[in-house]
Coordinates of C-alpha atoms and ligand atoms in Angstrom, one line a residue:
M1 CA 0.0 0.0 0.0
Q2 CA 2.8 2.4 0.8
N3 CA 4.0 2.5 -2.8
L4 CA 0.5 3.6 -3.8
I5 CA 0.9 6.9 -2.1
T6 CA 1.6 9.7 -4.4
K7 CA 4.9 11.3 -3.5
N8 CA 3.8 14.9 -3.3
R9 CA 0.1 14.7 -3.0
M10 CA -2.0 13.1 -0.3
A11 CA -5.4 11.8 -1.4
K12 CA -8.3 13.3 0.5
P13 CA -12.1 12.9 0.6
F14 CA -13.6 14.0 -2.6
L15 CA -17.1 14.5 -1.2
K16 CA -18.7 16.4 1.6
W17 CA -20.7 14.0 3.8
A18 CA -23.1 14.2 6.7
G19 CA -21.3 12.8 9.7
G20 CA -17.9 13.2 7.9
K21 CA -15.2 12.3 10.5
T22 CA -12.4 14.7 9.7
Q23 CA -12.9 16.5 13.0
L24 CA -12.7 13.3 15.0
I25 CA -9.4 12.1 13.5
P26 CA -7.1 13.2 16.4
Q27 CA -9.4 11.5 18.9
I28 CA -9.5 8.3 16.8
E29 CA -5.7 8.3 16.6
N30 CA -5.5 8.6 20.4
Y31 CA -7.5 5.5 20.8
L32 CA -6.0 3.3 18.1
P33 CA -4.4 0.0 19.2
V34 CA -0.8 0.7 20.2
A35 CA 0.4 -2.0 17.9
I36 CA -1.0 -0.2 14.8
K37 CA 0.6 3.1 15.9
E38 CA 3.9 1.2 16.3
G39 CA 3.7 0.0 12.7
K40 CA 2.0 -3.4 12.8
R41 CA 1.0 -4.5 9.3
I42 CA -2.8 -4.9 9.1
T43 CA -5.8 -5.2 6.8
Y44 CA -8.0 -2.1 7.2
I45 CA -11.8 -2.6 6.8
E46 CA -14.2 0.3 6.9
P47 CA -17.8 -1.0 6.2
F48 CA -19.7 2.4 6.3
I49 CA -17.3 4.4 4.1
G50 CA -19.4 7.6 3.3
S51 CA -16.8 10.2 2.2
G52 CA -14.0 8.1 3.8
A53 CA -12.4 10.8 6.0
V54 CA -10.9 8.2 8.3
F55 CA -10.0 5.8 5.5
F56 CA -7.9 8.3 3.5
W57 CA -6.0 9.4 6.6
F58 CA -5.6 5.9 7.9
I59 CA -4.3 4.1 4.9
Q60 CA -1.8 6.9 4.1
K61 CA -0.5 7.0 7.6
F62 CA -0.3 3.4 8.9
N63 CA 1.1 0.1 7.7
V64 CA -1.9 -1.2 5.7
K65 CA -1.3 -4.2 3.5
E66 CA -4.9 -4.5 2.3
A67 CA -8.0 -2.3 2.6
V68 CA -11.7 -3.0 2.1
I69 CA -14.4 -0.4 2.0
S70 CA -18.1 -0.7 1.6
D71 CA -21.4 1.2 1.7
L72 CA -25.0 0.4 1.1
N73 CA -25.4 3.4 -1.1
T74 CA -25.0 2.1 -4.7
D75 CA -24.6 5.6 -6.2
L76 CA -21.8 6.5 -3.8
I77 CA -20.0 3.2 -4.5
N78 CA -20.3 3.8 -8.2
V79 CA -18.3 7.0 -7.7
Y80 CA -15.5 5.1 -5.9
E81 CA -15.4 2.5 -8.6
T82 CA -15.4 5.1 -11.4
I83 CA -12.5 7.0 -9.8
K84 CA -10.7 3.7 -9.3
S85 CA -11.1 2.5 -12.9
I86 CA -11.6 5.5 -15.2
P87 CA -10.5 8.7 -13.5
E88 CA -9.7 10.5 -16.7
A89 CA -13.2 9.9 -18.2
L90 CA -14.7 11.2 -15.0
I91 CA -12.5 14.3 -15.1
T92 CA -13.5 15.0 -18.7
N93 CA -17.2 14.9 -17.6
L94 CA -16.6 17.0 -14.5
D95 CA -14.7 19.6 -16.5
A96 CA -17.6 20.0 -18.9
I97 CA -20.1 20.3 -16.1
E98 CA -17.9 22.7 -14.2
S99 CA -17.3 25.1 -17.2
D100 CA -21.0 25.0 -18.1
Y101 CA -21.9 25.9 -14.5
Y102 CA -19.3 28.6 -14.1
A103 CA -20.5 30.2 -17.4
L104 CA -24.0 30.7 -16.1
D105 CA -24.8 34.2 -15.1
G106 CA -26.5 34.7 -11.8
E107 CA -28.1 32.4 -9.2
E108 CA -31.3 31.7 -11.0
K109 CA -29.6 30.2 -14.0
K110 CA -27.3 28.1 -11.7
R111 CA -30.3 27.0 -9.7
H112 CA -32.1 25.9 -12.9
F113 CA -29.0 24.0 -14.0
F114 CA -28.7 22.3 -10.6
Y115 CA -32.3 21.0 -10.7
N116 CA -31.9 19.9 -14.3
I117 CA -28.9 17.7 -13.3
R118 CA -30.7 16.5 -10.3
D119 CA -33.6 15.3 -12.5
L120 CA -31.1 13.6 -14.9
F121 CA -29.3 11.9 -12.0
N122 CA -32.6 10.6 -10.7
L123 CA -33.6 9.2 -14.1
K124 CA -30.7 6.8 -13.7
T125 CA -30.5 6.3 -17.4
G126 CA -26.9 7.6 -17.9
S127 CA -23.7 5.6 -18.0
K128 CA -21.9 4.9 -14.8
V129 CA -19.3 7.6 -15.4
I130 CA -22.0 10.3 -16.1
S131 CA -23.9 9.2 -13.0
A132 CA -20.6 9.5 -11.0
A133 CA -20.0 13.0 -12.4
Y134 CA -23.6 14.1 -11.6
F135 CA -23.1 12.7 -8.1
I136 CA -20.0 14.8 -7.5
F137 CA -21.6 17.9 -9.0
L138 CA -24.7 17.6 -6.9
N139 CA -22.6 17.0 -3.8
R140 CA -20.6 20.2 -4.5
T141 CA -23.6 22.4 -5.3
C142 CA -26.4 21.1 -3.1
F143 CA -27.4 22.5 0.3
N144 CA -24.5 21.7 2.8
G145 CA -23.3 18.8 0.7
L146 CA -26.0 16.6 2.1
Y147 CA -27.1 13.3 0.7
R148 CA -30.7 12.5 1.2
V149 CA -33.2 10.5 -0.8
N150 CA -37.0 10.2 -0.6
S151 CA -38.9 6.9 -0.4
K152 CA -38.4 6.3 -4.1
N153 CA -34.6 6.6 -3.6
F154 CA -34.6 10.0 -5.5
F155 CA -32.0 12.4 -4.4
N156 CA -33.9 15.4 -3.1
V157 CA -31.5 17.9 -1.5
P158 CA -32.2 21.5 -2.6
F159 CA -29.8 23.9 -4.4
G160 CA -27.0 25.3 -2.2
K161 CA -26.3 28.7 -3.7
Y162 CA -22.5 28.4 -4.1
A163 CA -21.1 30.7 -6.7
R164 CA -17.9 28.9 -7.7
P165 CA -17.7 25.6 -5.9
K166 CA -14.8 23.3 -6.9
I167 CA -16.3 20.6 -9.0
S168 CA -13.4 19.1 -10.9
D169 CA -10.4 18.5 -8.7
H170 CA -8.0 16.8 -11.1
I171 CA -5.1 16.3 -8.8
N172 CA -7.2 14.8 -6.0
I173 CA -9.2 12.5 -8.3
L174 CA -6.0 11.1 -9.7
A175 CA -4.4 10.7 -6.3
V176 CA -7.5 9.0 -5.0
S177 CA -7.5 6.7 -8.1
K178 CA -4.0 5.7 -7.5
L179 CA -4.7 5.0 -3.9
L180 CA -7.8 2.9 -4.7
Q181 CA -5.9 0.5 -7.0
N182 CA -5.4 -2.1 -4.3
V183 CA -8.5 -1.4 -2.3
T184 CA -11.5 -3.8 -2.5
I185 CA -14.7 -1.8 -2.9
L186 CA -18.0 -3.4 -2.0
N187 CA -21.6 -2.3 -2.4
G188 CA -23.7 -3.9 0.2
D189 CA -24.5 -4.5 3.9
Y190 CA -21.6 -4.1 6.3
T191 CA -21.7 -7.8 7.3
E192 CA -20.4 -8.7 3.9
T193 CA -17.0 -7.3 4.7
L194 CA -16.3 -10.2 7.2
K195 CA -15.2 -12.6 4.6
Y196 CA -12.3 -10.3 3.7
A197 CA -10.9 -10.2 7.2
D198 CA -7.7 -12.0 8.0
K199 CA -6.0 -12.5 11.3
N200 CA -4.6 -9.0 11.4
S201 CA -7.7 -7.0 10.6
F202 CA -8.8 -3.8 12.1
F203 CA -12.4 -2.6 11.5
Y204 CA -13.5 1.0 11.8
F205 CA -17.3 1.4 12.0
D206 CA -19.0 4.7 11.6
P207 CA -22.7 3.8 11.2
P208 CA -25.5 6.3 10.6
Y209 CA -26.2 8.1 13.8
K210 CA -28.9 7.6 16.2
P211 CA -30.8 10.9 15.6
I212 CA -29.6 13.5 18.1
S213 CA -33.0 15.1 18.3
K214 CA -36.5 14.6 17.0
T215 CA -35.7 17.0 14.1
A216 CA -32.4 15.5 13.1
S217 CA -33.2 13.2 10.3
F218 CA -29.8 13.0 8.6
N219 CA -29.6 9.3 9.3
A220 CA -31.7 8.6 6.2
Y221 CA -28.6 8.0 4.0
A222 CA -29.9 5.3 1.8
K223 CA -32.9 3.1 1.6
G224 CA -34.1 2.3 5.1
Q225 CA -33.3 3.9 8.4
F226 CA -30.6 2.9 10.9
G227 CA -32.9 2.6 13.9
D228 CA -32.4 0.9 17.2
E229 CA -32.9 -2.6 15.7
E230 CA -30.0 -1.8 13.3
Q231 CA -27.8 -0.7 16.2
F232 CA -28.6 -4.0 17.9
R233 CA -27.7 -6.0 14.8
L234 CA -24.4 -4.1 14.5
A235 CA -23.5 -4.7 18.1
A236 CA -24.1 -8.4 17.6
F237 CA -21.8 -8.3 14.5
T238 CA -19.0 -6.6 16.6
Q239 CA -19.4 -9.4 19.1
L240 CA -18.9 -11.9 16.4
L241 CA -15.7 -10.0 15.3
T242 CA -14.5 -10.1 18.9
Q243 CA -15.1 -13.9 19.1
Q244 CA -13.1 -14.3 15.9
G245 CA -10.2 -12.3 17.3
H246 CA -10.5 -9.1 15.1
M247 CA -9.9 -5.6 16.5
W248 CA -12.6 -3.0 16.0
L249 CA -13.4 0.6 16.8
L250 CA -16.8 2.2 16.4
S251 CA -17.9 5.8 16.6
N252 CA -21.4 7.3 17.1
S253 CA -23.0 10.4 18.4
D254 CA -23.6 10.3 22.2
P255 CA -27.3 10.2 23.1
K256 CA -26.3 11.7 26.4
N257 CA -25.9 15.0 24.4
I258 CA -29.7 15.2 24.5
N259 CA -30.5 13.2 27.5
P260 CA -27.8 12.7 30.2
L261 CA -29.6 9.7 31.4
D262 CA -29.6 7.9 28.0
V263 CA -27.3 4.9 28.4
F264 CA -28.2 3.3 25.1
F265 CA -24.7 2.5 23.9
D266 CA -23.4 1.8 27.5
D267 CA -26.0 -0.9 27.7
L268 CA -25.6 -2.2 24.2
Y269 CA -21.8 -2.6 24.4
A270 CA -21.6 -3.6 28.0
K271 CA -19.6 -6.6 27.1
P272 CA -16.5 -7.4 29.2
A273 CA -14.3 -7.0 26.2
N274 CA -15.5 -3.5 25.2
T275 CA -14.4 0.0 26.4
I276 CA -16.4 3.2 25.8
F277 CA -14.9 6.6 25.8
R278 CA -16.7 9.9 25.3
V279 CA -14.8 12.5 23.3
G280 CA -15.4 16.1 22.2
A281 CA -16.5 16.6 18.6
K282 CA -17.4 19.5 16.4
R283 CA -20.3 18.4 14.3
R284 CA -20.5 20.1 10.9
I285 CA -24.1 19.0 10.3
N286 CA -26.1 19.2 13.5
A287 CA -29.6 19.7 14.6
N288 CA -30.3 23.1 16.2
A289 CA -30.2 21.3 19.5
L290 CA -26.9 22.3 21.2
K291 CA -26.3 24.7 18.3
R292 CA -22.6 24.8 17.4
G293 CA -21.4 24.0 20.9
E294 CA -19.2 21.0 21.6
I295 CA -21.0 17.8 21.6
K296 CA -19.7 14.3 22.5
E297 CA -19.2 11.3 20.4
V298 CA -18.8 7.8 21.8
L299 CA -15.8 5.7 20.8
I300 CA -16.3 2.1 21.5
M301 CA -13.5 -0.5 21.1
N302 CA -12.7 -4.1 21.9
Y303 CA -9.0 -3.8 22.6
Ligands
SAM401 C1 -22.1 8.3 9.2 S1 -22.0 7.8 7.5 C2 -20.3 7.5 7.4 C3 -19.5 8.8 7.3 C4 -18.0 8.5 7.1 N1 -17.4 8.1 8.3 C5 -17.4 9.8 6.6 O1 -16.4 10.3 7.2 O2 -17.9 10.4 5.7 C6 -22.8 6.2 7.4 C7 -22.7 5.5 6.1 O3 -23.3 4.2 6.3 C8 -24.0 3.8 5.1 N2 -24.9 2.7 5.4 C9 -26.1 2.7 6.0 N3 -26.5 1.5 6.3 C10 -25.6 0.6 5.9 C11 -25.4 -0.8 5.9 N4 -26.4 -1.6 6.4 N5 -24.3 -1.4 5.4 C12 -23.3 -0.6 4.9 N6 -23.4 0.8 4.9 C13 -24.5 1.4 5.3 C14 -24.6 5.1 4.6 O4 -24.9 5.0 3.2 C15 -23.6 6.1 5.0 O5 -22.7 6.4 3.9

């Protein structure tokens, strides 16, 4: 993996994403297994990849011999696969969209262009590369870079009023493409990553949040919600990993932010092998609860 790193350019996330973990990286680093920090060679598995903030940092910093990423969101995984296999074709399409967008005079014309692309994206009749280009364009120009779909799986985030957002970032797309060459990319449920684990595997889980208030509905990333039943299923999966000897770290928002008596995760992960820490986090997308103040995340691990 080391030789995949471009000499002068680090690959970084190419999307904005609800729950993106850039802010949490120093805390995550603090709580990594000592052996990994000391250079142990491992397989890195991130089953809820989203924009991959932790993934990009991790695999360029530590001794990763193999990496596996997955997400349930088919359109998102199509972007990763496109960047991996045909980055130049993607850049050509992004360049065209970017120059058309920049040439439009005034917000109304840009807004119209945005909704037109959103309709085309939702038709899902384009090629995979066009669909990936639309995905990146919509991510860069929609409100707050959110990804939200309705019950028909149609992307429905409104226009974001950015005058000159960066849409086609050649250098980063090429750096990401290079980095992805040895990465296994899966589109499916997180449980499917298990068959890729070997005896030196480390899993990082960043599942959709438990909503931090009644009005926070940003956990509707893809079809279906990640409700309490899903949190129970994930906890059972982590227990299976522990039984099989794999190391894992999981992050989530702390329900105690809203209700100090809420011990949902403390109960759910109250297994002898697990440890729970609460760490400060700045949330980019939050509900108006707690405004922009510091809120806590839980970090749960089995080592
Ligand atoms: C909190 S986001 C991850 C954010 C990521 N850590 C980042 O920095 O951008 C959760 C992700 O889990 C995905 N997801 C939801 N349910 C899933 C499932 N059952 N299996 C795999 N991925 C799932 C969503 O599509 C979403 O991209």
